[in-house]
Coordinates of C-alpha atoms in Angstrom, one line a residue:
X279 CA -24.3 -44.9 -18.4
X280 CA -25.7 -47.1 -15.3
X281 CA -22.5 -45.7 -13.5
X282 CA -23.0 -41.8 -14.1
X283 CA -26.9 -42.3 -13.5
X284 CA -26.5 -43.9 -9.9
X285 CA -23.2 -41.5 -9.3
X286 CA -25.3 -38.3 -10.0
X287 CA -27.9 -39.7 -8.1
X288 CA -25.8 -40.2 -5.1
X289 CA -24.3 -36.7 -5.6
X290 CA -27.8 -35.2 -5.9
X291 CA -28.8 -37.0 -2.0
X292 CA -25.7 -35.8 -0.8
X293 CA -26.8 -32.8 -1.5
X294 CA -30.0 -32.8 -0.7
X295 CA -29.0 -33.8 2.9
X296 CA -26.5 -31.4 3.2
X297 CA -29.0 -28.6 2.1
X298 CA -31.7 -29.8 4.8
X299 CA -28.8 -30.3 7.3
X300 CA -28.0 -26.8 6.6
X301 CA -31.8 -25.5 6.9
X302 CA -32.9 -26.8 9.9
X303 CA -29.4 -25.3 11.8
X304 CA -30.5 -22.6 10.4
X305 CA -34.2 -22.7 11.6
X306 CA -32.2 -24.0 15.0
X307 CA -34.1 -27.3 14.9
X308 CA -31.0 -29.4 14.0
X309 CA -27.8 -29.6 16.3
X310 CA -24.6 -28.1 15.2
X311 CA -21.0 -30.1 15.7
X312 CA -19.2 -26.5 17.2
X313 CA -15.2 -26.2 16.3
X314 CA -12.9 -25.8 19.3
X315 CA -12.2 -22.0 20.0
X316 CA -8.3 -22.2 18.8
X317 CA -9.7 -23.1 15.8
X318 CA -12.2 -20.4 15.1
X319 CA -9.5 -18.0 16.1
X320 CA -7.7 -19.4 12.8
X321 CA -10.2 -19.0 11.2
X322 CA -10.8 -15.3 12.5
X323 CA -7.1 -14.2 11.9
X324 CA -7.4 -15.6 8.0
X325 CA -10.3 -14.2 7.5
X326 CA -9.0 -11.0 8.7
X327 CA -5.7 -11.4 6.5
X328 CA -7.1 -11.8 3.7
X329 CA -9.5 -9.0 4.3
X330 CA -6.7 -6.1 4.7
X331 CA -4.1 -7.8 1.9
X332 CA -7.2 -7.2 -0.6
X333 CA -7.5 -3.6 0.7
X334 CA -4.2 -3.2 1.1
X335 CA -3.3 -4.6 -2.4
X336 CA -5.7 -2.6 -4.0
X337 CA -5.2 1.0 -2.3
X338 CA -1.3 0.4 -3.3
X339 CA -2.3 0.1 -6.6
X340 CA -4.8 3.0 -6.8
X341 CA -1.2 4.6 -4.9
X342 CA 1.1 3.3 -8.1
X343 CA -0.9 4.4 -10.7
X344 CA -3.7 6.9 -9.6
X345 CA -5.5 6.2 -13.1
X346 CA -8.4 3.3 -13.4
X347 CA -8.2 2.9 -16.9
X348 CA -4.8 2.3 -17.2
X349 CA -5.7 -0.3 -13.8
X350 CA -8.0 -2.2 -15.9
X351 CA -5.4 -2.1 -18.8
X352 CA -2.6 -3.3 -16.7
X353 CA -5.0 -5.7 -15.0
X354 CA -6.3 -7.3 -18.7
X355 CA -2.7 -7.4 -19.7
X356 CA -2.0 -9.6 -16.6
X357 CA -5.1 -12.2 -16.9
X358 CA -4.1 -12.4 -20.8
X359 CA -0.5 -13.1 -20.0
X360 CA 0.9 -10.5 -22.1
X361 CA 3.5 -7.9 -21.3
X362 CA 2.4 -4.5 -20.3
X363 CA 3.5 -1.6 -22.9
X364 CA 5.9 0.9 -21.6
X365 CA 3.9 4.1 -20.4
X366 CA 5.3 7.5 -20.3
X367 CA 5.0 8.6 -16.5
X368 CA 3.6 12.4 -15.9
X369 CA 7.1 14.1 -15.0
X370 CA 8.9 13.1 -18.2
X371 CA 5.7 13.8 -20.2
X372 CA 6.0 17.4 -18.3
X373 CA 9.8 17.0 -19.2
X374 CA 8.6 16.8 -23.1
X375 CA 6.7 19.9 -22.8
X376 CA 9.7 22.2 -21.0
X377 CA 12.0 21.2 -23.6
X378 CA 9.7 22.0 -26.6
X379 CA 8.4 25.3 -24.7
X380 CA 12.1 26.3 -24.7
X381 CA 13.4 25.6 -27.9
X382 CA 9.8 27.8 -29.2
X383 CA 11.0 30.4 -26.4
X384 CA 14.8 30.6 -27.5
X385 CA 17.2 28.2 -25.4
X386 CA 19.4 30.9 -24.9
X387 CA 16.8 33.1 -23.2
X388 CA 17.0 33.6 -19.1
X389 CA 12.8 31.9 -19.3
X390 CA 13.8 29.3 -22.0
X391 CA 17.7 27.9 -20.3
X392 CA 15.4 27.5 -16.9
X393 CA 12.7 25.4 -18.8
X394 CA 15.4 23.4 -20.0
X395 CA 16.6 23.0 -16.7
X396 CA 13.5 22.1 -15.1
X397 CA 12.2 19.6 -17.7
X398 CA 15.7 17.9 -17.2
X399 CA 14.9 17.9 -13.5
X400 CA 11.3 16.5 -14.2
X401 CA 12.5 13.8 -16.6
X402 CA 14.5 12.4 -14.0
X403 CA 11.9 12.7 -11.6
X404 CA 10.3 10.6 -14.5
X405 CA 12.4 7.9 -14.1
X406 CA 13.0 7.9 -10.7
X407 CA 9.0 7.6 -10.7
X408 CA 9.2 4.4 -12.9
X409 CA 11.6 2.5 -11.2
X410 CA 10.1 2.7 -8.4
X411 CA 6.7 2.0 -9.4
X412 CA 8.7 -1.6 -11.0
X413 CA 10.6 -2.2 -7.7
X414 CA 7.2 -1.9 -5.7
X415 CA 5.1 -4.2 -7.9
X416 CA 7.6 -6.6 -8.0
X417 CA 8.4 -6.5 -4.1
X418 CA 5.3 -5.9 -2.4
X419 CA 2.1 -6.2 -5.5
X420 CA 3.2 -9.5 -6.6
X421 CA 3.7 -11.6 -3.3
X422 CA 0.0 -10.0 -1.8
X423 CA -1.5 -11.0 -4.7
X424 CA 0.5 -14.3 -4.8
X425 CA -1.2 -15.4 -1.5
X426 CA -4.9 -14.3 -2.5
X427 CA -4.7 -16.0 -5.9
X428 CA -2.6 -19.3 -4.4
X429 CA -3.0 -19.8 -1.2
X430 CA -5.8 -18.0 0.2
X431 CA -8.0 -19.9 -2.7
X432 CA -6.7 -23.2 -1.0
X433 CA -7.4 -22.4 2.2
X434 CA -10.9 -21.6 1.0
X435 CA -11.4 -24.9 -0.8
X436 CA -10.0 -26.9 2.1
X437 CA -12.9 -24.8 4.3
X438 CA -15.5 -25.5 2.1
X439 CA -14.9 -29.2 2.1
X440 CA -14.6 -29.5 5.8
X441 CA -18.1 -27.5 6.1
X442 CA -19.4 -30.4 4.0
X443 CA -18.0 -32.5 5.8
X444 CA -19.2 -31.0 9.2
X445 CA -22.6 -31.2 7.5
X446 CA -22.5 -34.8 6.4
X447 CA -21.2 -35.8 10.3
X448 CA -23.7 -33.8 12.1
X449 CA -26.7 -35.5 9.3
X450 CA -25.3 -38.7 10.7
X451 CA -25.8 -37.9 14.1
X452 CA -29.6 -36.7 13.5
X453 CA -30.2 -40.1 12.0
X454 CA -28.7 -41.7 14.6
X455 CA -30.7 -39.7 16.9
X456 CA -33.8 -40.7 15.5
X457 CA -32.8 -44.6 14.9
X458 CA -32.2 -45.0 18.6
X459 CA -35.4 -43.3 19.5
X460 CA -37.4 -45.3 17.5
X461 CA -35.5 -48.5 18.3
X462 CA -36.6 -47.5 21.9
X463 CA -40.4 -46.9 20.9
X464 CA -40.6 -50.0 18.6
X465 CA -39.2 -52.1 22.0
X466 CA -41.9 -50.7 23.9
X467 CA -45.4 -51.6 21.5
X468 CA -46.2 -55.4 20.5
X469 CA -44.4 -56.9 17.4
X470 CA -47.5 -57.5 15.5
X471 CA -50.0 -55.5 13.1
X472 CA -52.5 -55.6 11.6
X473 CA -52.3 -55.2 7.6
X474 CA -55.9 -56.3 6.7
X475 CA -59.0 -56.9 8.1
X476 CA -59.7 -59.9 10.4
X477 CA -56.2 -61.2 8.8
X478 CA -53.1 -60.2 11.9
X479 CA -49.9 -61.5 10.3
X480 CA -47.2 -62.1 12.7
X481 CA -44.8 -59.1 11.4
X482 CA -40.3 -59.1 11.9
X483 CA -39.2 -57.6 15.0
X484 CA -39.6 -54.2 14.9
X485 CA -36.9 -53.9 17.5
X486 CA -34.4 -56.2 15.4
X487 CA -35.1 -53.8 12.4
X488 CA -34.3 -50.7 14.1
X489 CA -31.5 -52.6 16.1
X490 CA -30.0 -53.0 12.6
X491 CA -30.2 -49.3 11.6
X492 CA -29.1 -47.9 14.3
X493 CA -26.0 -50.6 13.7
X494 CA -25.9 -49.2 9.9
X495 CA -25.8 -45.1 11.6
X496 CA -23.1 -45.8 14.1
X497 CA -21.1 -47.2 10.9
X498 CA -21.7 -43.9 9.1
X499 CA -21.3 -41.8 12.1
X500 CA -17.9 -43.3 12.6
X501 CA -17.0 -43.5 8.8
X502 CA -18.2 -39.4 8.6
X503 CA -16.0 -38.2 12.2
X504 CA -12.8 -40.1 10.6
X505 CA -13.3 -37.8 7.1
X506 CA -14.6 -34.3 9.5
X507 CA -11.2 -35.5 11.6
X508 CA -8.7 -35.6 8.6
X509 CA -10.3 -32.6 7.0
X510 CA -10.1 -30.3 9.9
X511 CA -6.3 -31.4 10.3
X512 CA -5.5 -30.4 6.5
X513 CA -7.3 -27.0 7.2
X514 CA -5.5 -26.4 10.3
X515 CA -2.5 -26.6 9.0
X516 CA -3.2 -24.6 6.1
X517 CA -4.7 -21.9 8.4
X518 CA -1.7 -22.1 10.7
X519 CA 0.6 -21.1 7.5
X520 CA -1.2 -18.0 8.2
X521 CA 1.9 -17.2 10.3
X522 CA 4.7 -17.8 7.5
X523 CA 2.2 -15.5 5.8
X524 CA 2.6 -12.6 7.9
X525 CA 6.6 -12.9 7.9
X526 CA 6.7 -13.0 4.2
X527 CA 4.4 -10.0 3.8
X528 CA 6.7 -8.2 6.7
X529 CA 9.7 -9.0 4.5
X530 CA 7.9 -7.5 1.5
X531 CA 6.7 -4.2 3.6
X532 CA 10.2 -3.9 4.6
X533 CA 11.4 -3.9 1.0
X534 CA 8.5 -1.7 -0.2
X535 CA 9.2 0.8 2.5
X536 CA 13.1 0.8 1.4
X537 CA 12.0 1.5 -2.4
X538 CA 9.6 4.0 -1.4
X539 CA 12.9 6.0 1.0
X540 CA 15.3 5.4 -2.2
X541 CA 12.9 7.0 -4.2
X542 CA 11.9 9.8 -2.4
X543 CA 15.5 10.9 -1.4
X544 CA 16.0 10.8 -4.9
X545 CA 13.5 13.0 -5.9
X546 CA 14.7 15.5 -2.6
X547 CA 18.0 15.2 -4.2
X548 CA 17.0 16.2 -7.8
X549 CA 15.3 18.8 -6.6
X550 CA 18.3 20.3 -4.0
X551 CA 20.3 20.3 -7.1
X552 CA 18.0 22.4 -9.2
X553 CA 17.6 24.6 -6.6
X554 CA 21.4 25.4 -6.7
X555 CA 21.3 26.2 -10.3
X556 CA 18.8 28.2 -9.8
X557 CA 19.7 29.7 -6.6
X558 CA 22.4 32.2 -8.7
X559 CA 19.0 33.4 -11.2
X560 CA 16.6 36.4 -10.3
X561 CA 13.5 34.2 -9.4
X562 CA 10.7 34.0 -6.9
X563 CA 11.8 34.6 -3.0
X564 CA 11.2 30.8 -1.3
X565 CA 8.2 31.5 1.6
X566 CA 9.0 35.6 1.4
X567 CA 8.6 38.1 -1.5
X568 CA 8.8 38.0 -4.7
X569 CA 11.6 39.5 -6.9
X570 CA 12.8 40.3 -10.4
X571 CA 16.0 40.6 -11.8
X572 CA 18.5 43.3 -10.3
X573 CA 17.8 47.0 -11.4
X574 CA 19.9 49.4 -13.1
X575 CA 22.0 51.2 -10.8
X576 CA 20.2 54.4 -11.4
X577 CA 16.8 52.3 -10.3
X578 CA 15.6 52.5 -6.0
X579 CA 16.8 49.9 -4.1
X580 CA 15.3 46.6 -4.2
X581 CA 12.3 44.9 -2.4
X582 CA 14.3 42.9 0.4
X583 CA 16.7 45.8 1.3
X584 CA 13.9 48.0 2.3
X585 CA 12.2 45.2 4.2
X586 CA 16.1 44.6 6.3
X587 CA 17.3 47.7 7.4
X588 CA 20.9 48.8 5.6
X589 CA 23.8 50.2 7.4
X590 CA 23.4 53.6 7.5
X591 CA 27.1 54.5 8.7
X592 CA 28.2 53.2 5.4
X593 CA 27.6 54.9 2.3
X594 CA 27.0 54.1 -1.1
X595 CA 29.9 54.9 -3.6
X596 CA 29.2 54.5 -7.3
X597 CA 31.5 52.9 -9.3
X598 CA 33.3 54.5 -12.1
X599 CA 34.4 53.1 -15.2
X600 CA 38.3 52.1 -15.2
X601 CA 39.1 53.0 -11.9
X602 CA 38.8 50.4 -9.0
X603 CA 36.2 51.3 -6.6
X604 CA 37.8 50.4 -3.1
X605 CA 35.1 51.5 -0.9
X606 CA 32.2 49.7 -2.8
X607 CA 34.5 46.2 -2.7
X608 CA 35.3 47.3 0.8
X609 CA 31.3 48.1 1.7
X610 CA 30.4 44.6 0.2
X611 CA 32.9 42.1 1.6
X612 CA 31.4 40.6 4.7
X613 CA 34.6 39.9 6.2
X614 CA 35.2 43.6 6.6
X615 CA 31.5 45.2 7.7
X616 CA 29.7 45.1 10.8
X617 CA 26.2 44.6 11.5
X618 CA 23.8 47.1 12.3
X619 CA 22.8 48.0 15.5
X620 CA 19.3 47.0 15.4
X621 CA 17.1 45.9 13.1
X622 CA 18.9 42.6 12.4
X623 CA 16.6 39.7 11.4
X624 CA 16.0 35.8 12.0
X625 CA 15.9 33.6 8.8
X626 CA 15.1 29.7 8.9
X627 CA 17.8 28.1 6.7
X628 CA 15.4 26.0 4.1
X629 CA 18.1 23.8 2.2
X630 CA 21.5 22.9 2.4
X631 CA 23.6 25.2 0.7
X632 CA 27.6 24.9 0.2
X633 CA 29.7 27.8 0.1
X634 CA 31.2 28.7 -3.4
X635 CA 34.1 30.8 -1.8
X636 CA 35.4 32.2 1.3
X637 CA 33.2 35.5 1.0
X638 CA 30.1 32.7 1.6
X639 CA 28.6 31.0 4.2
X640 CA 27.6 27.5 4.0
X641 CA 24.1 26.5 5.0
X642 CA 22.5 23.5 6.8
X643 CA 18.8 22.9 6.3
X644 CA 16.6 23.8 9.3
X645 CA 19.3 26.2 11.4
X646 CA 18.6 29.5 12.0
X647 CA 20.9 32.4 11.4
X648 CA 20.8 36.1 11.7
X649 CA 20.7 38.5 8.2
X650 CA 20.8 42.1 7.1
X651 CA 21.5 43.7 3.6
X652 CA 23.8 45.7 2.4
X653 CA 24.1 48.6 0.2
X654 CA 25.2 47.7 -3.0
X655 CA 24.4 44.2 -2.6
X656 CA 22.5 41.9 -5.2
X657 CA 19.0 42.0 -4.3
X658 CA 19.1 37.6 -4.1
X659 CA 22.1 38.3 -1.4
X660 CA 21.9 38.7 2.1
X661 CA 25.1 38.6 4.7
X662 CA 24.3 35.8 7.3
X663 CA 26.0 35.2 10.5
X664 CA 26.2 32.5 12.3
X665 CA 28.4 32.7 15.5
X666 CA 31.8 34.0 14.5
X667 CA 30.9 33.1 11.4
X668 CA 29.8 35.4 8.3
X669 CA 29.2 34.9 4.8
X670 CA 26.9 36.1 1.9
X671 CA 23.7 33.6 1.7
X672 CA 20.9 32.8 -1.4
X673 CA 17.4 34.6 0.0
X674 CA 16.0 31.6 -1.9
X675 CA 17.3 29.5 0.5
X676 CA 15.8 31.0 3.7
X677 CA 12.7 32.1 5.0
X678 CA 12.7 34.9 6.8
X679 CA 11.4 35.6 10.5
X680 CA 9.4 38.5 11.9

């Protein structure tokens, strides 16, 4: 009990002189032991590491999942050590709904076969989602967090411990200080006093007393600078690991960055697929007009062949029922027709589009290419040309030019 008593006692000066140590530097009536500048710019860079990872770490998270009550779940889950449950990501939640909607529609309708196709295209956007929402916590969330929970706390201790330390050196020093100076001012008054009247006892050197102290301060001084020493060697080295910090975190931004590209060119390529299936469907015209299925041929001509003029040498034969029309197969292979004179039209190629047959013409994303219509020709057709080259193309794969 003796033990703890004087222990907590000590503690509770320690701290005490810390505290006024602390104060007067403060006020600026105590002087401060300064760190050399190539250690404060450790200090700086750590402190500005640790300041962007926590952003950094936290707007990737709010990036991951945009919700804050599924944050805090996932972030209960993780201080309680228990495994997250599996959540079902918007798109194949959205995937869910298609199907249902197209079963309720008819799956055989033109409305309900495209839900079905959509909501298959959204369920693996789903998935695609999810895996890379895994990849990235595991490669870039978990070594950020890593350093602030591991070694940024460390470094912080270590800090902490050298302040106190700093502290407890620069106390010695003021004691010191004041030891010497009054060793100096008990040298210069007479060794005597007077402790009661008409009775002068012959008092101990003042200036041997003081000598003594200033002995017992220069101990503690040195005792104090060989602990401030050792502790601000531990820290540097912890705050030079700064370094190995930064090339792990550029490994992990690297491998973010590469599951972010994966995923994304997955999603471009789910996507380019289901605009091929539904590049053959009636739908809506991509950045033009929009359009519905093909009239009846007794119906006026369609939306895009009266924005692009038709070839008016050519004219428009009906087909009649058992006998082969010649002309019309003749007016509507692009092999065989010429372009009109003016009135021709720039389209920007939006997707990459392969050719089905010879009467087509394949397509590369972002090229331009000149288009007209046809008589006779499905409204979702135009002929393209590209050089010596000519073909029927999708409309919903261009966008067409004034």
């Amino acid at each position: 009990m003796d033990f703890n008593v004087k222990k907590l006692a000590s503690d509770a000066g320690v701290f005490f002189s810390r505290a006024m140590q602390f104060t007067e530097e403060k006020l600026g009536q105590a002087e401060k032991t300064e760190l050399d500048a190539h250690f404060e710019n450790l200090l700086a860079r750590a402190d500005c590491t640790k300041n962007w990872t926590e952003k950094i770490l936290r707007q990737t998270e709010v990036l991951l999942q945009p919700n804050p009550s599924a944050r805090v779940e996932e972030f209960l889950y993780e201080k309680l050590d228990r495994k997250v449950p599996s959540r079902v990501t918007n798109g194949e939640l959205l995937a869910q709904y298609m199907t249902e909607a197209a079963n309720d529609f008819g799956p055989g309708t033109p409305y309900g076969k495209t839900l079905i196709k959509v909501g298959e295209t959204q369920r693996r956007l789903g998935a695609a989602e999810r895996d890379f929402i895994h990849s990235a916590s595991i490669n870039f969330l978990t070594p950020l967090r890593n350093f602030l929970e591991g070694d940024w706390r460390t470094i912080s201790k270590e800090r902490r411990i050298l302040q106190n330390r700093r502290l407890d050196l620069d106390a010695c020093k003021a004691r010191l200080k004041k030891a010497k100076a009054a060793e100096a001012k008990a040298a210069a008054v007479p060794d005597f006093q007077e402790t009661r009247p008409r009775n002068y006892i012959l008092s101990a050197s003042a200036s041997a007393l003081w000598s003594d102290e200033v002995e017992k301060a220069e101990h503690e001084l040195r005792l104090t600078q060989t602990e401030f020493d050792r502790q601000a060697e531990v820290t540097r080295l912890l705050l030079e690991g700064i370094s190995s910090t930064h090339v792990n975190h550029l490994r992990c931004l690297h491998e973010f960055v590469e599951s972010q590209t994966n995923y994304y060119a997955q999603c471009y390529q789910y996507m380019l697929d289901l605009q091929k299936q539904l590049g053959r469907f009636s739908g809506t015209f991509v950045g033009n007009a929009e359009s519905t299925s093909p009239p009846p041929a007794a119906a006026s001509p369609p939306a895009v062949a009266a924005t692009l003029p038709a070839v008016p040498t050519i004219p428009v034969v009906p087909t009649i029922v058992g006998v082969p029309n010649s002309v019309a197969e003749s007016v509507l292979n692009p092999n065989e027709v010429k372009p009109p004179a003016s009135g021709t039209r720039k389209a920007r190629v939006l997707y990459d589009y392969e050719a089905a047959d010879s009467t087509e013409l394949a397509l590369l994303a972002d090229e331009m290419i000149t288009v007209y219509s046809l008589p006779g020709m499905d409204p979702d057709w135009l002929i393209g040309e590209r050089g010596n080259q000519k073909g029927k193309v999708p409309v919903t794969y261009l966008e067409l030019l004034s």
